[in-house]
């Protein structure tokens, strides 16, 4: 980083707080506004129990009592906290003025280590609704992040993010008192033939991901020594949406408390947004990331270890040599890494002039990102 960049970043810290995590319910439609067009959407930032202070509303969606139901939600920002990994849950209350004891947990699963805060992750969960018929009940989702940089308000010690939907449960042909909590089937027993691993401190990798829109090319520059990470995403289906995130984990206070900076640079548009990032953590696989070893295989001339999140449905793979990421899969997400080098080009971490200008123009600390 050159002296001009460092001076600008120090000045910007006068304005910035840390970014805020978010969770949204897509289906059934959450109370109030729903907007997942950007990471860090204010519509997904609700911090007080039990529904973020959003008023109760008439039910918009009905599910069959005692039957399986599909819930779609989005983790609008990732705030994985390796010291105490968080979790998500889905619960229901038949009390329209709920207390702590009103909630019946329907589903629960672990957070995941995205190694990038600005990541919008969709989850599709299958839950069994209670057999009780109700013309109005409350479905609640929580992201219990445990991230101590995300505590807001001060009494929210576990850094929880909330959202609710008003629903009805209607009679069905087979309504019964079936178990309410549903989790993926446990993994078959696999001999522990691989130990936890973390990547080398400096590397560059290329990858591609597939979605219903098409293919996106990725280049990741990871530097644990300098504590910078740059992630370049180029959608082949729409190059105008080319996005480069540059995260500076060295810009925080000496005690390690942040704030840290993540720039969202859009080259085609010539724009840049500034986010407050979370703390740096190593890129690792295994039990320290709530992953279970699931076997090994060889592809071409490389040997690969497989890892699974037993509750969140993630499937990861890492190279045996160097522990580099090989693939990530979960629901709609499918990312395949194709080549790796054990070095980084320092120019990958240079902050574009438009981002420095954006920093100097910051005038309002918004939920997750800085409006100009």
mmCIF file of C-alpha atoms in Angstrom, residues 5-322:
data_model
loop_
_atom_site.group_PDB
_atom_site.id
_atom_site.type_symbol
_atom_site.label_atom_id
_atom_site.label_comp_id
_atom_site.label_asym_id
_atom_site.label_seq_id
_atom_site.Cartn_x
_atom_site.Cartn_y
_atom_site.Cartn_z
ATOM 1 C CA UNK A 5 -3.596 4.948 0.082
ATOM 2 C CA UNK A 6 -2.645 4.498 3.742
ATOM 3 C CA UNK A 7 -3.452 8.141 4.529
ATOM 4 C CA UNK A 8 -6.852 7.852 2.854
ATOM 5 C CA UNK A 9 -7.662 4.658 4.716
ATOM 6 C CA UNK A 10 -6.734 6.143 8.073
ATOM 7 C CA UNK A 11 -8.982 9.116 7.337
ATOM 8 C CA UNK A 12 -11.825 6.825 6.351
ATOM 9 C CA UNK A 13 -11.679 4.970 9.665
ATOM 10 C CA UNK A 14 -13.040 8.110 11.284
ATOM 11 C CA UNK A 15 -16.299 7.373 9.494
ATOM 12 C CA UNK A 16 -16.573 3.597 9.469
ATOM 13 C CA UNK A 17 -18.059 1.064 11.826
ATOM 14 C CA UNK A 18 -18.086 -2.654 11.235
ATOM 15 C CA UNK A 19 -20.536 -4.103 8.744
ATOM 16 C CA UNK A 20 -23.688 -5.768 9.901
ATOM 17 C CA UNK A 21 -24.805 -9.312 9.144
ATOM 18 C CA UNK A 22 -28.232 -9.972 7.732
ATOM 19 C CA UNK A 23 -30.782 -12.720 7.184
ATOM 20 C CA UNK A 24 -33.900 -12.588 5.001
ATOM 21 C CA UNK A 25 -36.863 -14.931 4.603
ATOM 22 C CA UNK A 26 -37.696 -15.250 0.913
ATOM 23 C CA UNK A 27 -40.516 -17.788 1.232
ATOM 24 C CA UNK A 28 -42.786 -17.359 3.020
ATOM 25 C CA UNK A 29 -42.534 -13.608 2.489
ATOM 26 C CA UNK A 30 -41.069 -11.968 5.565
ATOM 27 C CA UNK A 31 -42.784 -9.173 7.454
ATOM 28 C CA UNK A 32 -42.301 -5.769 5.874
ATOM 29 C CA UNK A 33 -39.942 -5.055 3.016
ATOM 30 C CA UNK A 34 -37.954 -7.791 1.276
ATOM 31 C CA UNK A 35 -34.918 -6.714 -0.728
ATOM 32 C CA UNK A 36 -32.005 -9.038 -1.463
ATOM 33 C CA UNK A 37 -30.710 -7.142 -4.484
ATOM 34 C CA UNK A 38 -27.566 -6.091 -2.588
ATOM 35 C CA UNK A 39 -25.418 -7.593 0.155
ATOM 36 C CA UNK A 40 -26.015 -5.845 3.451
ATOM 37 C CA UNK A 41 -29.639 -5.011 2.651
ATOM 38 C CA UNK A 42 -31.336 -2.987 5.427
ATOM 39 C CA UNK A 43 -34.477 -5.100 4.882
ATOM 40 C CA UNK A 44 -32.524 -8.064 6.240
ATOM 41 C CA UNK A 45 -31.024 -6.259 9.224
ATOM 42 C CA UNK A 46 -33.285 -6.778 12.244
ATOM 43 C CA UNK A 47 -31.548 -7.025 15.580
ATOM 44 C CA UNK A 48 -34.118 -7.243 18.373
ATOM 45 C CA UNK A 49 -36.109 -10.257 19.520
ATOM 46 C CA UNK A 50 -38.169 -11.709 18.241
ATOM 47 C CA UNK A 51 -38.957 -10.141 14.888
ATOM 48 C CA UNK A 52 -36.755 -7.073 14.759
ATOM 49 C CA UNK A 53 -39.533 -4.761 15.840
ATOM 50 C CA UNK A 54 -41.473 -5.191 12.588
ATOM 51 C CA UNK A 55 -45.250 -5.080 13.316
ATOM 52 C CA UNK A 56 -47.372 -8.206 13.041
ATOM 53 C CA UNK A 57 -49.225 -8.668 9.743
ATOM 54 C CA UNK A 58 -51.912 -10.870 8.245
ATOM 55 C CA UNK A 59 -50.645 -14.255 7.045
ATOM 56 C CA UNK A 60 -49.664 -14.303 3.380
ATOM 57 C CA UNK A 61 -48.757 -17.995 3.148
ATOM 58 C CA UNK A 62 -50.427 -21.193 4.341
ATOM 59 C CA UNK A 63 -48.738 -24.522 5.013
ATOM 60 C CA UNK A 64 -50.339 -27.886 5.752
ATOM 61 C CA UNK A 65 -50.218 -28.787 9.431
ATOM 62 C CA UNK A 66 -48.114 -31.862 10.121
ATOM 63 C CA UNK A 67 -46.626 -31.876 6.614
ATOM 64 C CA UNK A 68 -43.203 -30.994 5.235
ATOM 65 C CA UNK A 69 -42.728 -27.377 4.156
ATOM 66 C CA UNK A 70 -40.028 -25.695 2.098
ATOM 67 C CA UNK A 71 -38.482 -22.530 3.532
ATOM 68 C CA UNK A 72 -36.219 -20.313 1.419
ATOM 69 C CA UNK A 73 -33.963 -17.788 3.113
ATOM 70 C CA UNK A 74 -30.794 -15.859 2.466
ATOM 71 C CA UNK A 75 -27.735 -15.177 4.574
ATOM 72 C CA UNK A 76 -27.271 -11.689 3.181
ATOM 73 C CA UNK A 77 -23.753 -11.264 4.630
ATOM 74 C CA UNK A 78 -21.468 -13.919 6.109
ATOM 75 C CA UNK A 79 -20.098 -13.259 9.608
ATOM 76 C CA UNK A 80 -18.458 -16.567 10.455
ATOM 77 C CA UNK A 81 -16.737 -16.380 13.865
ATOM 78 C CA UNK A 82 -14.114 -19.155 14.146
ATOM 79 C CA UNK A 83 -13.710 -18.755 17.915
ATOM 80 C CA UNK A 84 -17.353 -19.866 18.360
ATOM 81 C CA UNK A 85 -19.028 -20.693 15.037
ATOM 82 C CA UNK A 86 -22.616 -19.555 14.795
ATOM 83 C CA UNK A 87 -25.771 -21.253 13.618
ATOM 84 C CA UNK A 88 -29.179 -20.669 12.055
ATOM 85 C CA UNK A 89 -32.557 -21.855 13.229
ATOM 86 C CA UNK A 90 -36.210 -21.823 12.182
ATOM 87 C CA UNK A 91 -38.909 -21.779 14.869
ATOM 88 C CA UNK A 92 -42.663 -21.340 15.167
ATOM 89 C CA UNK A 93 -44.871 -19.685 17.783
ATOM 90 C CA UNK A 94 -48.624 -20.016 18.151
ATOM 91 C CA UNK A 95 -48.559 -17.125 20.600
ATOM 92 C CA UNK A 96 -48.849 -13.841 18.695
ATOM 93 C CA UNK A 97 -47.239 -12.053 21.640
ATOM 94 C CA UNK A 98 -44.419 -14.543 22.129
ATOM 95 C CA UNK A 99 -42.037 -15.012 25.022
ATOM 96 C CA UNK A 100 -38.840 -17.055 25.106
ATOM 97 C CA UNK A 101 -40.800 -20.200 25.908
ATOM 98 C CA UNK A 102 -43.230 -19.757 23.008
ATOM 99 C CA UNK A 103 -40.876 -20.941 20.295
ATOM 100 C CA UNK A 104 -40.756 -24.488 18.956
ATOM 101 C CA UNK A 105 -37.545 -25.135 17.015
ATOM 102 C CA UNK A 106 -38.216 -26.766 13.639
ATOM 103 C CA UNK A 107 -34.709 -26.780 12.191
ATOM 104 C CA UNK A 108 -31.159 -25.787 13.086
ATOM 105 C CA UNK A 109 -27.883 -25.806 11.142
ATOM 106 C CA UNK A 110 -24.313 -24.545 11.396
ATOM 107 C CA UNK A 111 -22.837 -21.369 9.940
ATOM 108 C CA UNK A 112 -20.138 -21.828 7.305
ATOM 109 C CA UNK A 113 -16.738 -20.251 6.672
ATOM 110 C CA UNK A 114 -17.061 -18.271 3.449
ATOM 111 C CA UNK A 115 -13.690 -16.528 3.916
ATOM 112 C CA UNK A 116 -15.420 -13.425 2.551
ATOM 113 C CA UNK A 117 -18.027 -11.365 4.371
ATOM 114 C CA UNK A 118 -19.714 -10.125 1.192
ATOM 115 C CA UNK A 119 -21.393 -13.371 0.201
ATOM 116 C CA UNK A 120 -25.133 -13.810 -0.351
ATOM 117 C CA UNK A 121 -25.908 -17.469 0.391
ATOM 118 C CA UNK A 122 -29.349 -18.936 -0.254
ATOM 119 C CA UNK A 123 -30.573 -21.814 1.893
ATOM 120 C CA UNK A 124 -33.516 -24.096 1.112
ATOM 121 C CA UNK A 125 -34.639 -26.003 4.191
ATOM 122 C CA UNK A 126 -37.251 -28.731 4.538
ATOM 123 C CA UNK A 127 -39.081 -28.604 7.874
ATOM 124 C CA UNK A 128 -42.057 -30.485 9.252
ATOM 125 C CA UNK A 129 -44.761 -28.177 10.476
ATOM 126 C CA UNK A 130 -46.512 -28.948 13.785
ATOM 127 C CA UNK A 131 -49.786 -30.846 13.518
ATOM 128 C CA UNK A 132 -51.706 -28.054 15.236
ATOM 129 C CA UNK A 133 -54.001 -26.099 12.908
ATOM 130 C CA UNK A 134 -53.796 -22.309 13.254
ATOM 131 C CA UNK A 135 -55.186 -19.409 11.255
ATOM 132 C CA UNK A 136 -52.252 -17.234 12.376
ATOM 133 C CA UNK A 137 -48.851 -18.140 13.784
ATOM 134 C CA UNK A 138 -45.333 -16.740 13.528
ATOM 135 C CA UNK A 139 -42.417 -18.339 11.708
ATOM 136 C CA UNK A 140 -39.103 -16.960 12.965
ATOM 137 C CA UNK A 141 -35.581 -17.325 11.582
ATOM 138 C CA UNK A 142 -32.406 -16.393 13.422
ATOM 139 C CA UNK A 143 -28.768 -16.076 12.464
ATOM 140 C CA UNK A 144 -26.935 -16.504 15.782
ATOM 141 C CA UNK A 145 -23.511 -15.349 14.582
ATOM 142 C CA UNK A 146 -21.652 -15.128 17.952
ATOM 143 C CA UNK A 147 -19.479 -12.566 16.159
ATOM 144 C CA UNK A 148 -18.373 -10.151 18.877
ATOM 145 C CA UNK A 149 -17.710 -7.432 16.315
ATOM 146 C CA UNK A 150 -21.417 -7.555 15.406
ATOM 147 C CA UNK A 151 -23.021 -7.056 18.828
ATOM 148 C CA UNK A 152 -25.895 -4.576 18.419
ATOM 149 C CA UNK A 153 -27.577 -3.484 20.616
ATOM 150 C CA UNK A 154 -25.252 -3.997 23.586
ATOM 151 C CA UNK A 155 -27.641 -6.496 25.183
ATOM 152 C CA UNK A 156 -27.523 -8.716 22.070
ATOM 153 C CA UNK A 157 -24.505 -10.645 23.378
ATOM 154 C CA UNK A 158 -24.712 -13.501 20.842
ATOM 155 C CA UNK A 159 -24.942 -11.067 17.895
ATOM 156 C CA UNK A 160 -28.281 -12.469 16.693
ATOM 157 C CA UNK A 161 -30.122 -11.369 13.532
ATOM 158 C CA UNK A 162 -33.874 -11.951 13.238
ATOM 159 C CA UNK A 163 -36.678 -12.098 10.735
ATOM 160 C CA UNK A 164 -40.268 -13.335 10.910
ATOM 161 C CA UNK A 165 -43.121 -14.271 8.617
ATOM 162 C CA UNK A 166 -46.807 -14.493 9.489
ATOM 163 C CA UNK A 167 -48.261 -17.809 8.304
ATOM 164 C CA UNK A 168 -51.266 -20.106 8.726
ATOM 165 C CA UNK A 169 -51.366 -23.875 9.237
ATOM 166 C CA UNK A 170 -54.319 -25.524 7.531
ATOM 167 C CA UNK A 171 -55.709 -29.047 7.930
ATOM 168 C CA UNK A 172 -54.279 -31.820 5.785
ATOM 169 C CA UNK A 173 -55.278 -35.380 5.045
ATOM 170 C CA UNK A 174 -52.365 -36.805 7.007
ATOM 171 C CA UNK A 175 -51.861 -34.255 9.792
ATOM 172 C CA UNK A 176 -50.234 -36.009 12.722
ATOM 173 C CA UNK A 177 -47.928 -35.397 15.621
ATOM 174 C CA UNK A 178 -44.837 -36.278 13.585
ATOM 175 C CA UNK A 179 -41.463 -35.060 14.852
ATOM 176 C CA UNK A 180 -40.964 -31.361 14.194
ATOM 177 C CA UNK A 181 -37.174 -31.160 13.897
ATOM 178 C CA UNK A 182 -35.694 -32.285 10.580
ATOM 179 C CA UNK A 183 -32.003 -32.525 9.800
ATOM 180 C CA UNK A 184 -30.094 -34.118 6.921
ATOM 181 C CA UNK A 185 -29.404 -37.806 7.330
ATOM 182 C CA UNK A 186 -26.190 -38.457 9.267
ATOM 183 C CA UNK A 187 -23.095 -39.288 7.281
ATOM 184 C CA UNK A 188 -22.034 -42.887 6.965
ATOM 185 C CA UNK A 189 -19.154 -43.720 9.276
ATOM 186 C CA UNK A 190 -15.862 -42.921 7.533
ATOM 187 C CA UNK A 191 -12.480 -43.822 9.028
ATOM 188 C CA UNK A 192 -10.625 -40.657 10.102
ATOM 189 C CA UNK A 193 -7.969 -40.812 7.389
ATOM 190 C CA UNK A 194 -7.397 -37.061 7.051
ATOM 191 C CA UNK A 195 -6.408 -34.433 9.568
ATOM 192 C CA UNK A 196 -7.651 -30.865 9.696
ATOM 193 C CA UNK A 197 -5.635 -28.593 7.457
ATOM 194 C CA UNK A 198 -5.182 -24.934 6.556
ATOM 195 C CA UNK A 199 -3.889 -23.523 3.299
ATOM 196 C CA UNK A 200 -0.430 -22.110 2.837
ATOM 197 C CA UNK A 201 -0.253 -18.450 3.900
ATOM 198 C CA UNK A 202 -0.010 -17.066 0.350
ATOM 199 C CA UNK A 203 -1.677 -18.349 -2.791
ATOM 200 C CA UNK A 204 -3.604 -17.467 -5.910
ATOM 201 C CA UNK A 205 -6.314 -19.694 -7.384
ATOM 202 C CA UNK A 206 -8.708 -19.700 -10.319
ATOM 203 C CA UNK A 207 -12.197 -21.169 -10.212
ATOM 204 C CA UNK A 208 -15.544 -21.143 -11.954
ATOM 205 C CA UNK A 209 -19.036 -21.369 -10.518
ATOM 206 C CA UNK A 210 -22.333 -22.361 -12.096
ATOM 207 C CA UNK A 211 -25.772 -20.919 -11.438
ATOM 208 C CA UNK A 212 -29.094 -20.789 -13.257
ATOM 209 C CA UNK A 213 -27.791 -17.621 -14.974
ATOM 210 C CA UNK A 214 -24.573 -19.152 -16.288
ATOM 211 C CA UNK A 215 -20.852 -19.374 -15.518
ATOM 212 C CA UNK A 216 -18.831 -16.974 -13.369
ATOM 213 C CA UNK A 217 -15.023 -16.945 -13.414
ATOM 214 C CA UNK A 218 -13.181 -16.352 -10.118
ATOM 215 C CA UNK A 219 -9.634 -15.373 -9.235
ATOM 216 C CA UNK A 220 -8.747 -15.351 -5.526
ATOM 217 C CA UNK A 221 -5.560 -13.760 -4.177
ATOM 218 C CA UNK A 222 -5.070 -14.791 -0.548
ATOM 219 C CA UNK A 223 -2.325 -13.381 1.660
ATOM 220 C CA UNK A 224 -2.403 -14.342 5.335
ATOM 221 C CA UNK A 225 0.971 -12.653 5.898
ATOM 222 C CA UNK A 226 -0.197 -9.231 4.728
ATOM 223 C CA UNK A 227 -3.814 -10.030 5.716
ATOM 224 C CA UNK A 228 -5.314 -8.973 2.410
ATOM 225 C CA UNK A 229 -7.750 -10.963 0.269
ATOM 226 C CA UNK A 230 -8.909 -10.015 -3.228
ATOM 227 C CA UNK A 231 -11.724 -11.919 -4.944
ATOM 228 C CA UNK A 232 -12.352 -11.197 -8.631
ATOM 229 C CA UNK A 233 -15.711 -12.398 -10.018
ATOM 230 C CA UNK A 234 -16.480 -12.116 -13.749
ATOM 231 C CA UNK A 235 -19.946 -13.350 -14.830
ATOM 232 C CA UNK A 236 -19.648 -14.595 -18.420
ATOM 233 C CA UNK A 237 -23.408 -14.175 -18.781
ATOM 234 C CA UNK A 238 -23.131 -10.447 -18.023
ATOM 235 C CA UNK A 239 -19.594 -8.979 -17.905
ATOM 236 C CA UNK A 240 -21.091 -5.632 -16.860
ATOM 237 C CA UNK A 241 -21.574 -7.198 -13.425
ATOM 238 C CA UNK A 242 -17.836 -7.806 -12.995
ATOM 239 C CA UNK A 243 -17.088 -7.416 -9.268
ATOM 240 C CA UNK A 244 -13.761 -7.251 -7.427
ATOM 241 C CA UNK A 245 -13.738 -7.292 -3.634
ATOM 242 C CA UNK A 246 -10.561 -6.159 -1.879
ATOM 243 C CA UNK A 247 -10.479 -6.742 1.884
ATOM 244 C CA UNK A 248 -7.901 -5.017 4.061
ATOM 245 C CA UNK A 249 -7.620 -6.776 7.430
ATOM 246 C CA UNK A 250 -4.755 -4.554 8.634
ATOM 247 C CA UNK A 251 -6.720 -1.316 8.897
ATOM 248 C CA UNK A 252 -8.179 -1.962 12.333
ATOM 249 C CA UNK A 253 -7.197 -0.915 15.825
ATOM 250 C CA UNK A 254 -3.988 -2.316 17.380
ATOM 251 C CA UNK A 255 -6.033 -4.576 19.680
ATOM 252 C CA UNK A 256 -7.430 -6.357 16.638
ATOM 253 C CA UNK A 257 -10.946 -5.034 17.100
ATOM 254 C CA UNK A 258 -11.303 -3.381 13.700
ATOM 255 C CA UNK A 259 -12.926 -1.807 11.840
ATOM 256 C CA UNK A 260 -11.556 -3.486 8.735
ATOM 257 C CA UNK A 261 -12.379 -2.485 5.185
ATOM 258 C CA UNK A 262 -13.843 -4.317 2.219
ATOM 259 C CA UNK A 263 -14.103 -2.493 -1.085
ATOM 260 C CA UNK A 264 -16.619 -3.623 -3.729
ATOM 261 C CA UNK A 265 -15.157 -2.367 -6.983
ATOM 262 C CA UNK A 266 -17.237 -2.633 -10.178
ATOM 263 C CA UNK A 267 -14.851 -1.951 -13.096
ATOM 264 C CA UNK A 268 -17.499 -1.799 -15.835
ATOM 265 C CA UNK A 269 -19.526 0.794 -13.944
ATOM 266 C CA UNK A 270 -16.475 2.563 -12.527
ATOM 267 C CA UNK A 271 -18.015 2.552 -9.031
ATOM 268 C CA UNK A 272 -16.907 1.408 -5.588
ATOM 269 C CA UNK A 273 -18.757 0.708 -2.344
ATOM 270 C CA UNK A 274 -17.101 0.570 1.068
ATOM 271 C CA UNK A 275 -18.038 -2.015 3.698
ATOM 272 C CA UNK A 276 -16.770 -2.566 7.208
ATOM 273 C CA UNK A 277 -15.389 -6.139 7.235
ATOM 274 C CA UNK A 278 -14.932 -8.682 10.025
ATOM 275 C CA UNK A 279 -11.618 -10.021 11.331
ATOM 276 C CA UNK A 280 -9.314 -12.162 9.241
ATOM 277 C CA UNK A 281 -9.320 -15.932 9.767
ATOM 278 C CA UNK A 282 -7.334 -18.703 8.105
ATOM 279 C CA UNK A 283 -8.737 -20.721 5.199
ATOM 280 C CA UNK A 284 -9.094 -24.171 6.778
ATOM 281 C CA UNK A 285 -10.935 -27.478 6.451
ATOM 282 C CA UNK A 286 -12.015 -30.023 9.046
ATOM 283 C CA UNK A 287 -13.414 -30.043 12.539
ATOM 284 C CA UNK A 288 -12.250 -26.500 13.317
ATOM 285 C CA UNK A 289 -14.704 -25.395 10.596
ATOM 286 C CA UNK A 290 -17.495 -27.778 11.695
ATOM 287 C CA UNK A 291 -16.711 -30.125 8.792
ATOM 288 C CA UNK A 292 -16.489 -33.921 8.833
ATOM 289 C CA UNK A 293 -14.029 -35.895 6.719
ATOM 290 C CA UNK A 294 -15.991 -37.816 4.073
ATOM 291 C CA UNK A 295 -13.341 -39.622 2.036
ATOM 292 C CA UNK A 296 -10.669 -39.044 -0.592
ATOM 293 C CA UNK A 297 -10.352 -39.411 -4.352
ATOM 294 C CA UNK A 298 -7.891 -38.747 -7.150
ATOM 295 C CA UNK A 299 -8.666 -36.482 -10.101
ATOM 296 C CA UNK A 300 -5.994 -36.428 -12.737
ATOM 297 C CA UNK A 301 -2.687 -35.961 -10.966
ATOM 298 C CA UNK A 302 -4.089 -34.469 -7.737
ATOM 299 C CA UNK A 303 -5.354 -36.162 -4.576
ATOM 300 C CA UNK A 304 -8.388 -34.600 -2.928
ATOM 301 C CA UNK A 305 -9.984 -34.821 0.523
ATOM 302 C CA UNK A 306 -13.742 -34.362 0.887
ATOM 303 C CA UNK A 307 -15.412 -32.592 3.822
ATOM 304 C CA UNK A 308 -19.067 -32.135 4.695
ATOM 305 C CA UNK A 309 -21.112 -29.949 6.946
ATOM 306 C CA UNK A 310 -23.475 -32.433 8.544
ATOM 307 C CA UNK A 311 -26.205 -29.906 9.314
ATOM 308 C CA UNK A 312 -25.809 -27.185 6.673
ATOM 309 C CA UNK A 313 -25.510 -29.341 3.547
ATOM 310 C CA UNK A 314 -22.143 -27.954 2.421
ATOM 311 C CA UNK A 315 -19.702 -30.198 0.584
ATOM 312 C CA UNK A 316 -16.107 -29.004 0.454
ATOM 313 C CA UNK A 317 -13.014 -30.538 -1.093
ATOM 314 C CA UNK A 318 -9.358 -29.640 -0.572
ATOM 315 C CA UNK A 319 -6.107 -30.751 -2.141
ATOM 316 C CA UNK A 320 -4.031 -33.087 0.002
ATOM 317 C CA UNK A 321 -0.937 -31.177 -1.080
ATOM 318 C CA UNK A 322 -1.164 -27.609 0.234
#
